[in-house]
Amino acid sequence: MTNTNLMLFICDLLSAAGSFIVLIGLLLVLFTTSLEKDESKGESKYYLVKASKHFRTGLIFAIVGFLLLSMSASFELLIY
């Protein structure tokens, strides 16, 4: 295995890890938020978004995953 092939394999691993981390982060964000009716308003058409304590963790996972994806893409561009 040459150095170029090895570096491309590492970039593919970074890309796969980034995609997986983005998926986990977005699923955390999706499942830790909920819509609730705003009882302080008179009408029932107002909603509040309630987030649990793991919402921030999901956002951080998604951001780190997107950074890994962009890093692997820029490394591939440098190799070619």
Short mmCIF file of C-alpha atoms in Angstrom, two decimals:
data_model
loop_
_atom_site.label_atom_id
_atom_site.label_comp_id
_atom_site.label_asym_id
_atom_site.label_seq_id
_atom_site.Cartn_x
_atom_site.Cartn_y
_atom_site.Cartn_z
CA MET A 1 0.00 0.00 0.00
CA THR A 2 1.51 3.29 -1.07
CA ASN A 3 1.48 6.45 0.99
CA THR A 4 -1.18 8.05 -1.21
CA ASN A 5 -3.51 5.09 -0.86
CA LEU A 6 -2.95 5.02 2.88
CA MET A 7 -3.70 8.74 3.19
CA LEU A 8 -6.87 8.33 1.10
CA PHE A 9 -7.93 5.44 3.32
CA ILE A 10 -7.41 7.62 6.40
CA CYS A 11 -9.47 10.39 4.77
CA ASP A 12 -12.26 7.89 4.10
CA LEU A 13 -12.15 6.78 7.73
CA LEU A 14 -12.36 10.43 8.86
CA SER A 15 -15.30 10.98 6.55
CA ALA A 16 -17.13 7.89 7.84
CA ALA A 17 -16.47 8.88 11.46
CA GLY A 18 -17.70 12.41 10.75
CA SER A 19 -20.90 11.14 9.14
CA PHE A 20 -21.57 8.81 12.05
CA ILE A 21 -20.97 11.54 14.64
CA VAL A 22 -23.23 13.96 12.73
CA LEU A 23 -25.96 11.31 12.67
CA ILE A 24 -25.67 10.70 16.42
CA GLY A 25 -25.65 14.43 17.15
CA LEU A 26 -28.70 15.17 15.03
CA LEU A 27 -30.60 12.24 16.52
CA LEU A 28 -29.78 13.54 20.00
CA VAL A 29 -31.07 16.99 19.03
CA LEU A 30 -34.20 15.48 17.52
CA PHE A 31 -35.09 13.28 20.48
CA THR A 32 -34.24 15.77 23.24
CA THR A 33 -36.57 18.52 22.04
CA SER A 34 -40.32 18.70 22.36
CA LEU A 35 -43.09 21.16 21.56
CA GLU A 36 -45.40 22.28 24.33
CA LYS A 37 -48.29 24.70 24.26
CA ASP A 38 -47.61 28.08 25.77
CA GLU A 39 -50.14 28.39 28.59
CA SER A 40 -49.27 32.01 29.35
CA LYS A 41 -50.86 33.14 26.06
CA GLY A 42 -54.61 33.16 25.76
CA GLU A 43 -54.82 31.23 22.51
CA SER A 44 -53.47 27.75 21.95
CA LYS A 45 -51.63 28.50 18.70
CA TYR A 46 -48.37 29.43 20.49
CA TYR A 47 -45.83 26.72 21.17
CA LEU A 48 -42.61 26.57 23.16
CA VAL A 49 -39.64 24.39 22.27
CA LYS A 50 -38.40 22.57 25.37
CA ALA A 51 -34.92 21.08 25.26
CA SER A 52 -33.38 18.69 27.76
CA LYS A 53 -29.84 18.79 29.12
CA HIS A 54 -28.52 16.60 26.28
CA PHE A 55 -29.49 19.11 23.59
CA ARG A 56 -26.14 20.90 23.83
CA THR A 57 -24.28 17.59 23.64
CA GLY A 58 -26.11 16.77 20.41
CA LEU A 59 -25.22 20.14 18.93
CA ILE A 60 -21.57 19.69 19.86
CA PHE A 61 -21.54 16.21 18.30
CA ALA A 62 -23.07 17.58 15.09
CA ILE A 63 -20.55 20.43 14.88
CA VAL A 64 -17.58 18.12 15.51
CA GLY A 65 -18.90 15.71 12.89
CA PHE A 66 -19.22 18.47 10.31
CA LEU A 67 -15.68 19.59 11.15
CA LEU A 68 -14.40 16.05 10.59
CA LEU A 69 -16.21 15.89 7.26
CA SER A 70 -14.77 19.19 6.08
CA MET A 71 -11.31 18.24 7.33
CA SER A 72 -11.34 14.95 5.43
CA ALA A 73 -12.53 16.70 2.27
CA SER A 74 -9.78 19.29 2.48
CA PHE A 75 -7.16 16.57 3.07
CA GLU A 76 -8.38 14.73 -0.02
CA LEU A 77 -8.06 17.92 -2.04
CA LEU A 78 -4.50 18.37 -0.76
CA ILE A 79 -3.59 14.80 -1.72
CA TYR A 80 -4.84 15.15 -5.29
#
